[in-house]
PDB file of C-alpha atoms in Angstrom:
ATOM      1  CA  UNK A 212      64.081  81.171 109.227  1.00 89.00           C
ATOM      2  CA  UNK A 213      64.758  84.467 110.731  1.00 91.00           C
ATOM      3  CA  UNK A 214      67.441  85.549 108.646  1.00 93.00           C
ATOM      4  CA  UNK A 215      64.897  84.903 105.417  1.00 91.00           C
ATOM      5  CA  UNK A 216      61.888  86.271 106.616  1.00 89.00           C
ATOM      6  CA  UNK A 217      60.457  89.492 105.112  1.00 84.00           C
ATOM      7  CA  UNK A 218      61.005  91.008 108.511  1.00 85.00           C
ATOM      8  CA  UNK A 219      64.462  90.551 108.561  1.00 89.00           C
ATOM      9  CA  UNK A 220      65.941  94.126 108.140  1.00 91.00           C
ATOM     10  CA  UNK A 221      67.549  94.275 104.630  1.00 91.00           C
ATOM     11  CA  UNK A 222      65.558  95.906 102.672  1.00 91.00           C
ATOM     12  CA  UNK A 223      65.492  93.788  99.741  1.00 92.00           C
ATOM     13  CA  UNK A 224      61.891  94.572  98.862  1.00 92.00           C
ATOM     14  CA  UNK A 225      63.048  98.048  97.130  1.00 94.00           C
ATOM     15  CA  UNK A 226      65.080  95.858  94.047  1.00 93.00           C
ATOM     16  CA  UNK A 227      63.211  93.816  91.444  1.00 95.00           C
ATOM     17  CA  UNK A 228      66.162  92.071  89.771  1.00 92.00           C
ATOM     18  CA  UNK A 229      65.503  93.752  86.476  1.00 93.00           C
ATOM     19  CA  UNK A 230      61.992  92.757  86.839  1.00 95.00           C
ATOM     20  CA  UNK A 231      60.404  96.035  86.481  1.00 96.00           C
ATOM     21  CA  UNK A 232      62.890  96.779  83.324  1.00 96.00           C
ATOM     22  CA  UNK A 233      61.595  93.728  81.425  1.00 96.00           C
ATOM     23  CA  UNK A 234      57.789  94.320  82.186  1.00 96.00           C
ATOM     24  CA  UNK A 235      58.134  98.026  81.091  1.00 95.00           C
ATOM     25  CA  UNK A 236      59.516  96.506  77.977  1.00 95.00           C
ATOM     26  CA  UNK A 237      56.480  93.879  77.863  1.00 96.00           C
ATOM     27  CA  UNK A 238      58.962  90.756  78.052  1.00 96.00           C
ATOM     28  CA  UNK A 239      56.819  90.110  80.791  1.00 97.00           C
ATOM     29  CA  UNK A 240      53.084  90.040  81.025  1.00 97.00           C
ATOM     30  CA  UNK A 241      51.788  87.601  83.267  1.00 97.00           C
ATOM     31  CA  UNK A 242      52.472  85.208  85.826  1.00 98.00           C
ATOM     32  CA  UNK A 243      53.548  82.763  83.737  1.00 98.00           C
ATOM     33  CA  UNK A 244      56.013  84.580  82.225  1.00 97.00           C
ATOM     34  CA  UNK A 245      57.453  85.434  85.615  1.00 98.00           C
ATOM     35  CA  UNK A 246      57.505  81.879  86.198  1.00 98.00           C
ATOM     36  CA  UNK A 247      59.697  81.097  83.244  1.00 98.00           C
ATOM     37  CA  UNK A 248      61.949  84.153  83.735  1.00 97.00           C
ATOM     38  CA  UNK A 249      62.966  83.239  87.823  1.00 98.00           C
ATOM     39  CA  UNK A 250      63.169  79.644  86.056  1.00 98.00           C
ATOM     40  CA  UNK A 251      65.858  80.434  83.730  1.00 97.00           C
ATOM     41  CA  UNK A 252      67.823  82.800  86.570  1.00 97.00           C
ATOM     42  CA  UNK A 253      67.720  79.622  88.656  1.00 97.00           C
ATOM     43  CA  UNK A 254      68.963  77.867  86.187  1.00 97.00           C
ATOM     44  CA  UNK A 255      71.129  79.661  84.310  1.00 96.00           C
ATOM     45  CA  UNK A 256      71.163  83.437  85.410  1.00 95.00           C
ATOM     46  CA  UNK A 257      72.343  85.083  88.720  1.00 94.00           C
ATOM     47  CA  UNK A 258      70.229  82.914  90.856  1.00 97.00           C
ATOM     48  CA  UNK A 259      72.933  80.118  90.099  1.00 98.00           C
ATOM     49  CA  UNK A 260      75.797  82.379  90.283  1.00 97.00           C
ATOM     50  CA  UNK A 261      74.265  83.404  93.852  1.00 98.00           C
ATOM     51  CA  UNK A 262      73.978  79.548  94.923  1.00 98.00           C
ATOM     52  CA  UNK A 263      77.164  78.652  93.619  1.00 98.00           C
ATOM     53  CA  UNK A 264      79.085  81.419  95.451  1.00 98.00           C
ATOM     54  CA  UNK A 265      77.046  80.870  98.758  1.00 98.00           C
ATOM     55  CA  UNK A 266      78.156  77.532  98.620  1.00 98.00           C
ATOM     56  CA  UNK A 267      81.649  78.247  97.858  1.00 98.00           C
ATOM     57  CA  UNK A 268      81.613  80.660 101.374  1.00 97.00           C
ATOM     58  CA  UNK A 269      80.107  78.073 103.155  1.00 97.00           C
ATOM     59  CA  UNK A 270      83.018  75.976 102.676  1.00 97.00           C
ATOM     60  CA  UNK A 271      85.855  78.827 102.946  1.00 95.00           C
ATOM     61  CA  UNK A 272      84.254  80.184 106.365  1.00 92.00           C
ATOM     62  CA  UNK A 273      86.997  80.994 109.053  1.00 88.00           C
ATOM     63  CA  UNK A 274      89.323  81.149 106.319  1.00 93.00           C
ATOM     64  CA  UNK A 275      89.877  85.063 105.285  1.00 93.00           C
ATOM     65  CA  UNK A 276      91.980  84.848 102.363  1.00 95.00           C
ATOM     66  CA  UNK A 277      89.386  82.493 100.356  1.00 96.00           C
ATOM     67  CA  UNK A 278      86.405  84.283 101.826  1.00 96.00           C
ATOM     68  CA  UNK A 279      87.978  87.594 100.340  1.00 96.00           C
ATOM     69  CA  UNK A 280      88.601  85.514  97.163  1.00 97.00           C
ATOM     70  CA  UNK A 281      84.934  84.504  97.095  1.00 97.00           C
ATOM     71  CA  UNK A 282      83.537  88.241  97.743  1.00 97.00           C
ATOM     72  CA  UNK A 283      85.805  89.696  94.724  1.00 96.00           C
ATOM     73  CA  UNK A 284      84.540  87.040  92.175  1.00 96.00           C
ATOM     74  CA  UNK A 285      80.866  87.830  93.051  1.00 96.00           C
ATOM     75  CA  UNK A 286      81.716  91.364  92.768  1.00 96.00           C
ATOM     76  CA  UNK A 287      82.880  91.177  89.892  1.00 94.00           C
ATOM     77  CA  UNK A 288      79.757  89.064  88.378  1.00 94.00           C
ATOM     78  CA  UNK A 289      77.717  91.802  89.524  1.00 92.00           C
ATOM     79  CA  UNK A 290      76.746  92.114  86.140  1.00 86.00           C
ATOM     80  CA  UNK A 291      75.266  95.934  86.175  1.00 92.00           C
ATOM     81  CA  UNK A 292      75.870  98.706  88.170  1.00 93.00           C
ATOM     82  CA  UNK A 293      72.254  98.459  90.310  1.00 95.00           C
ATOM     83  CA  UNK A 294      73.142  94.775  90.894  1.00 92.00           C
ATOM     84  CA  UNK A 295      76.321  95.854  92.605  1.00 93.00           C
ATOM     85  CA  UNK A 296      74.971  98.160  94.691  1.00 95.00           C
ATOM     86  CA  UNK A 297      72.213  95.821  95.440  1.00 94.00           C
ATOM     87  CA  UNK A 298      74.503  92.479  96.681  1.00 95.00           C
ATOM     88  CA  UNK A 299      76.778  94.449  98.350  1.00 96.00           C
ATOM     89  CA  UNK A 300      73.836  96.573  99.968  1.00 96.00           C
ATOM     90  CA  UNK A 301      71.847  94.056 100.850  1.00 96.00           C
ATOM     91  CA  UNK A 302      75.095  91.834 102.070  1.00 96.00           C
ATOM     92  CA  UNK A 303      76.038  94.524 104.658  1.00 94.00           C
ATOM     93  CA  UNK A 304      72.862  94.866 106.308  1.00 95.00           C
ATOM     94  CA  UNK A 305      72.287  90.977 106.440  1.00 95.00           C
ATOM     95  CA  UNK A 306      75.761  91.186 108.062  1.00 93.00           C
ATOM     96  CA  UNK A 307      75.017  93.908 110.360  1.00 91.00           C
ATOM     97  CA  UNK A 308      71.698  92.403 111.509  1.00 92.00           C
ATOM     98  CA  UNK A 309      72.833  88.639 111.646  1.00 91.00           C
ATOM     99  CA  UNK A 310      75.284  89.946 114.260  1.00 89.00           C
ATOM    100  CA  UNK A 311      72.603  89.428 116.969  1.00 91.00           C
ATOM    101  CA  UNK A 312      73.649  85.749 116.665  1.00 88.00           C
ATOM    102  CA  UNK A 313      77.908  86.352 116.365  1.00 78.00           C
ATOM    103  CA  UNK A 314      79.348  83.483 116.061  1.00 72.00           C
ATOM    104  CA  UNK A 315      83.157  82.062 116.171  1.00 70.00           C
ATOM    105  CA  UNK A 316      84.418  83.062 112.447  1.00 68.00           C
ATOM    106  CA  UNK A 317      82.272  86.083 111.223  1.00 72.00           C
ATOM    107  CA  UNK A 318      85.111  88.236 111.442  1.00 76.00           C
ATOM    108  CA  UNK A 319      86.627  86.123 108.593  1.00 84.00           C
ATOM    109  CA  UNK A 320      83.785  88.265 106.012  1.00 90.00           C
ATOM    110  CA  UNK A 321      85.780  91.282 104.573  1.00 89.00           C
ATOM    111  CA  UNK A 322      84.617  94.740 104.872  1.00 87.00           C
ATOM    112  CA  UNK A 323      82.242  94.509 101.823  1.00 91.00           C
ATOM    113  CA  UNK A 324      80.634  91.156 101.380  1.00 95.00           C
ATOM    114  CA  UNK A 325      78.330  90.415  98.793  1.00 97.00           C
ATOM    115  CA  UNK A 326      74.686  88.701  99.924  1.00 97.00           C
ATOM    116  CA  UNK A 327      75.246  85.089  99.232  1.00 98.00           C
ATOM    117  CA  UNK A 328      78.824  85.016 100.401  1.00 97.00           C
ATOM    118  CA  UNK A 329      77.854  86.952 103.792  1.00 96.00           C
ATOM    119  CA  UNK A 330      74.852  84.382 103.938  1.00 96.00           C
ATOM    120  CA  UNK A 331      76.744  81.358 103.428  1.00 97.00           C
ATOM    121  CA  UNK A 332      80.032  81.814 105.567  1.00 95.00           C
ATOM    122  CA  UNK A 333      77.250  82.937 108.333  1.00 94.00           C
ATOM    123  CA  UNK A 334      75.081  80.057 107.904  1.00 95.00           C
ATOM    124  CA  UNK A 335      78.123  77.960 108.028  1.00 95.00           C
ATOM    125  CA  UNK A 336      79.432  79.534 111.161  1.00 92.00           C
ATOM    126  CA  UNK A 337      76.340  78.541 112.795  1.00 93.00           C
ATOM    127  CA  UNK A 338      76.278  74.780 111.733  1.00 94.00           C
ATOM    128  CA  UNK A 339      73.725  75.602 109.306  1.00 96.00           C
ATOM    129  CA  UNK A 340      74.057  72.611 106.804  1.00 97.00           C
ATOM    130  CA  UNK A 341      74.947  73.710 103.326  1.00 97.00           C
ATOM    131  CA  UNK A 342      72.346  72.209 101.265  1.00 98.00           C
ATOM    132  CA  UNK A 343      69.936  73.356 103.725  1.00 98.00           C
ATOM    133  CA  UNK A 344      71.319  76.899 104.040  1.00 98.00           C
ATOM    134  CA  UNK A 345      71.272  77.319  99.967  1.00 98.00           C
ATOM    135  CA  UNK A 346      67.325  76.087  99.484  1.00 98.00           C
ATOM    136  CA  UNK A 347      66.311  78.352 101.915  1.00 97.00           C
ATOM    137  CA  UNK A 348      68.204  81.188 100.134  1.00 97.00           C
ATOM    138  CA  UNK A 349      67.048  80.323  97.087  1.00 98.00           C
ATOM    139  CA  UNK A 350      63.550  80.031  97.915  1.00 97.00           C
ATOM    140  CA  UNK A 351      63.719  83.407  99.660  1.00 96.00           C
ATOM    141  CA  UNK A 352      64.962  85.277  96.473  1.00 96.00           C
ATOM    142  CA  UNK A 353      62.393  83.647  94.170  1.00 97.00           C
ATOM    143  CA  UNK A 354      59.794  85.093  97.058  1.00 97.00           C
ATOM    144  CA  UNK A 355      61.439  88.214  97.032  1.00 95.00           C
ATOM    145  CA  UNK A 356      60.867  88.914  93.222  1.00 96.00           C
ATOM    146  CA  UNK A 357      57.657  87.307  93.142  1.00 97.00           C
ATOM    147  CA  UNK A 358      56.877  90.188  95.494  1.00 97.00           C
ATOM    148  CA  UNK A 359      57.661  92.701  93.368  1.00 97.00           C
ATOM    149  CA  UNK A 360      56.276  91.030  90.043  1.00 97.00           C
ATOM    150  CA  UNK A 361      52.767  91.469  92.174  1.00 97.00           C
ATOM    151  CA  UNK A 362      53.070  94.682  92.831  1.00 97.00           C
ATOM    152  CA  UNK A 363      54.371  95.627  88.952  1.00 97.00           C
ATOM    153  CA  UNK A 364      50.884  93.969  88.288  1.00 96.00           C
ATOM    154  CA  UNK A 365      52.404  90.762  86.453  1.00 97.00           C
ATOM    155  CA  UNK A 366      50.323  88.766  88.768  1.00 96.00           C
ATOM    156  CA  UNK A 367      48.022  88.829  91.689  1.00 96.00           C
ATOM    157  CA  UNK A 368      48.892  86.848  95.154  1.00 96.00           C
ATOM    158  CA  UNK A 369      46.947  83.662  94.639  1.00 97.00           C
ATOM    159  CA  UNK A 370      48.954  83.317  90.760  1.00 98.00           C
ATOM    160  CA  UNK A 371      52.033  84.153  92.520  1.00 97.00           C
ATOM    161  CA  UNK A 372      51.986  81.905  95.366  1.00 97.00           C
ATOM    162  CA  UNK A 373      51.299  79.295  92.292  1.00 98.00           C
ATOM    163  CA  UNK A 374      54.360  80.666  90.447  1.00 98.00           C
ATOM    164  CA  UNK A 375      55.958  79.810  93.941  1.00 98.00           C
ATOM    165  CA  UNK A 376      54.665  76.412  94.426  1.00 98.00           C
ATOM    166  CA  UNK A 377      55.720  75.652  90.559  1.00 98.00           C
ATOM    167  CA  UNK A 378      59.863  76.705  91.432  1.00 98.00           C
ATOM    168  CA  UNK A 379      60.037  74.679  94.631  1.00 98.00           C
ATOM    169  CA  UNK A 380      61.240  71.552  92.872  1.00 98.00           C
ATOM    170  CA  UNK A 381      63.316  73.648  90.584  1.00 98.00           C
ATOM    171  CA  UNK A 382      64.904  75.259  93.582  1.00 98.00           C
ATOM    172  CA  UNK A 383      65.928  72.381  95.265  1.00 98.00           C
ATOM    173  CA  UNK A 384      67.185  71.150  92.144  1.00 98.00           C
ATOM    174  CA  UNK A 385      69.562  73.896  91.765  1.00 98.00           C
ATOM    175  CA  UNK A 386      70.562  73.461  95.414  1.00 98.00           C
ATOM    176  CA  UNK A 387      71.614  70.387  95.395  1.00 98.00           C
ATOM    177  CA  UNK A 388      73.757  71.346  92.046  1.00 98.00           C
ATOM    178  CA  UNK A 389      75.405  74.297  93.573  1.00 98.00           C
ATOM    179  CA  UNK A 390      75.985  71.785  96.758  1.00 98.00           C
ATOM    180  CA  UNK A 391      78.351  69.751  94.425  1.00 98.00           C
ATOM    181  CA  UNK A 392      79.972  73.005  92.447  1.00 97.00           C
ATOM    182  CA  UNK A 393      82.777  75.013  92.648  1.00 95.00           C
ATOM    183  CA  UNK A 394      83.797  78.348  90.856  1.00 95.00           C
ATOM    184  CA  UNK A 395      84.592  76.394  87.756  1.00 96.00           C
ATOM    185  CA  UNK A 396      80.964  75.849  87.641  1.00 97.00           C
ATOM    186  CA  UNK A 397      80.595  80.255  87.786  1.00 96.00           C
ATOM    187  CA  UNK A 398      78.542  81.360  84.739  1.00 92.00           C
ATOM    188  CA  UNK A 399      75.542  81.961  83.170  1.00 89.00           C
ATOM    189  CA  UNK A 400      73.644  83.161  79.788  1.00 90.00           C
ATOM    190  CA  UNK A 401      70.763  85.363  80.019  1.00 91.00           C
ATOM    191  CA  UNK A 402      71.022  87.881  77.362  1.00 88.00           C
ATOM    192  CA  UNK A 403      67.709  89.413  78.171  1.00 93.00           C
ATOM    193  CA  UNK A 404      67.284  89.510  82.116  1.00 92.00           C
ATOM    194  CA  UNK A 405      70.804  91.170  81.543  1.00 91.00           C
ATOM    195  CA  UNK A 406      70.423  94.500  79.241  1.00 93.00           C
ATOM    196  CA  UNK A 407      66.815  94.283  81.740  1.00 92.00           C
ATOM    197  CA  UNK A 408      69.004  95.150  84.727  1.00 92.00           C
ATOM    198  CA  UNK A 409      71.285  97.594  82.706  1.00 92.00           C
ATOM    199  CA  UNK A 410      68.461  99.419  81.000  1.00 92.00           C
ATOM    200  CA  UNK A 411      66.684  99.904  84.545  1.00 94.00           C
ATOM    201  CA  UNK A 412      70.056 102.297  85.184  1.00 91.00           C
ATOM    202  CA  UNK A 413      68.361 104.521  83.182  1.00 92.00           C
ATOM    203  CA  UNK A 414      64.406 103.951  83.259  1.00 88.00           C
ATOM    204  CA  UNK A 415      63.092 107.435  83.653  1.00 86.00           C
ATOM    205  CA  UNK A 416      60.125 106.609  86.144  1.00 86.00           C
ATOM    206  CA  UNK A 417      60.131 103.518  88.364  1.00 87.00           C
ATOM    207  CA  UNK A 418      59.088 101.715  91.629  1.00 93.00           C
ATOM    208  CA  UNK A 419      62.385  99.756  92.523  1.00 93.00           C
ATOM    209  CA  UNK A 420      66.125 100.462  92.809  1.00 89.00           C
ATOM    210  CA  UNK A 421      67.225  97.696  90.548  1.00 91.00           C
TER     211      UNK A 421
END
């Protein structure tokens, strides 16, 4: 609970996801359009990849060589050049501040681990179950974007807390699928939420760094 709460200091509040992107170009206008769009990511977009690849470093921690493995795959998914910066950003400081509670095996992470592989070789480390360790991931991204689809005005708090309340079952869904994956499972197809992220690169006036 400590590593996923707000206050924990990553700084993931400064990326949208692509968010702001799509709701400068209007594919987003309201809450329940967010809804659908984190939806589909869980499903079928990076939110999967991210579960699958947490799960994957949950079961290679202590091991280097397939925790290495692991972090150059979801490099290399990184599917823009602000979503690189942002997993491997984002995985360094969780790194850095989970330190506080070291643990027999961290040393296994390579120098630059993305988020969900630094989260789930560090969860695992601790005896953090890995079902358990992905939902609360999970439900910490969707919270994290929901945050910043507020404040791009796509919905106020009380519709957002309902777009969160409408992805819990969805979430746990998906955890329980990346619980039983492995890379094979490594993929997704959202055309849209895509070119989003690569056309923020270039967005001329903006509130977030992806």
């Amino acid at each position: 609970m400590a590593w996923l709460s707000p206050a924990f200091p990553l700084g993931g509040f400064s990326y949208s996801g692509g968010l702001e992107r799509a709701a400068h170009d209007r594919l987003l206008e309201d809450a329940d359009d967010v809804a659908e769009w984190l939806a589909v990511s869980l499903r079928h977009g990076f939110l999967w990849n991210d579960a699958a690849l947490l799960c994957e470093a949950h079961r290679a921690a202590g091991d280097a060589e397939r925790l290495a493995a692991t972090a150059a795959l979801a490099v290399a998914l990184a599917g823009s050049r602000e979503r690189h910066a942002e997993t491997l950003a984002l995985g360094a400081a969780f790194v850095a501040a989970a330190g506080a509670w070291s643990a027999p095996g961290d040393e296994a992470l390579p120098p630059e681990t993305p988020l969900p592989v630094a989260f789930g070789a560090v969860a695992a480390s601790h005896g953090i179950g890995l079902e358990v360790a992905c939902q609360g991931y999970l439900h910490a991204q969707v919270s994290q974007y929901i945050s910043a689809a507020i404040r791009l005005s796509l919905a106020g708090q009380v519709a957002g807390l309902a777009v969160l309340s409408g992805l819990e079952q969805p979430i746990l869904d998906q955890a329980a699928r990346a619980a039983a994956s492995t890379p094979d499972d490594l993929g997704g197809c959202t055309f849209s939420a895509d070119i989003a992220a690569l056309r923020h690169e270039v967005q001329h006036s903006r509130l977030f760094r992806s």
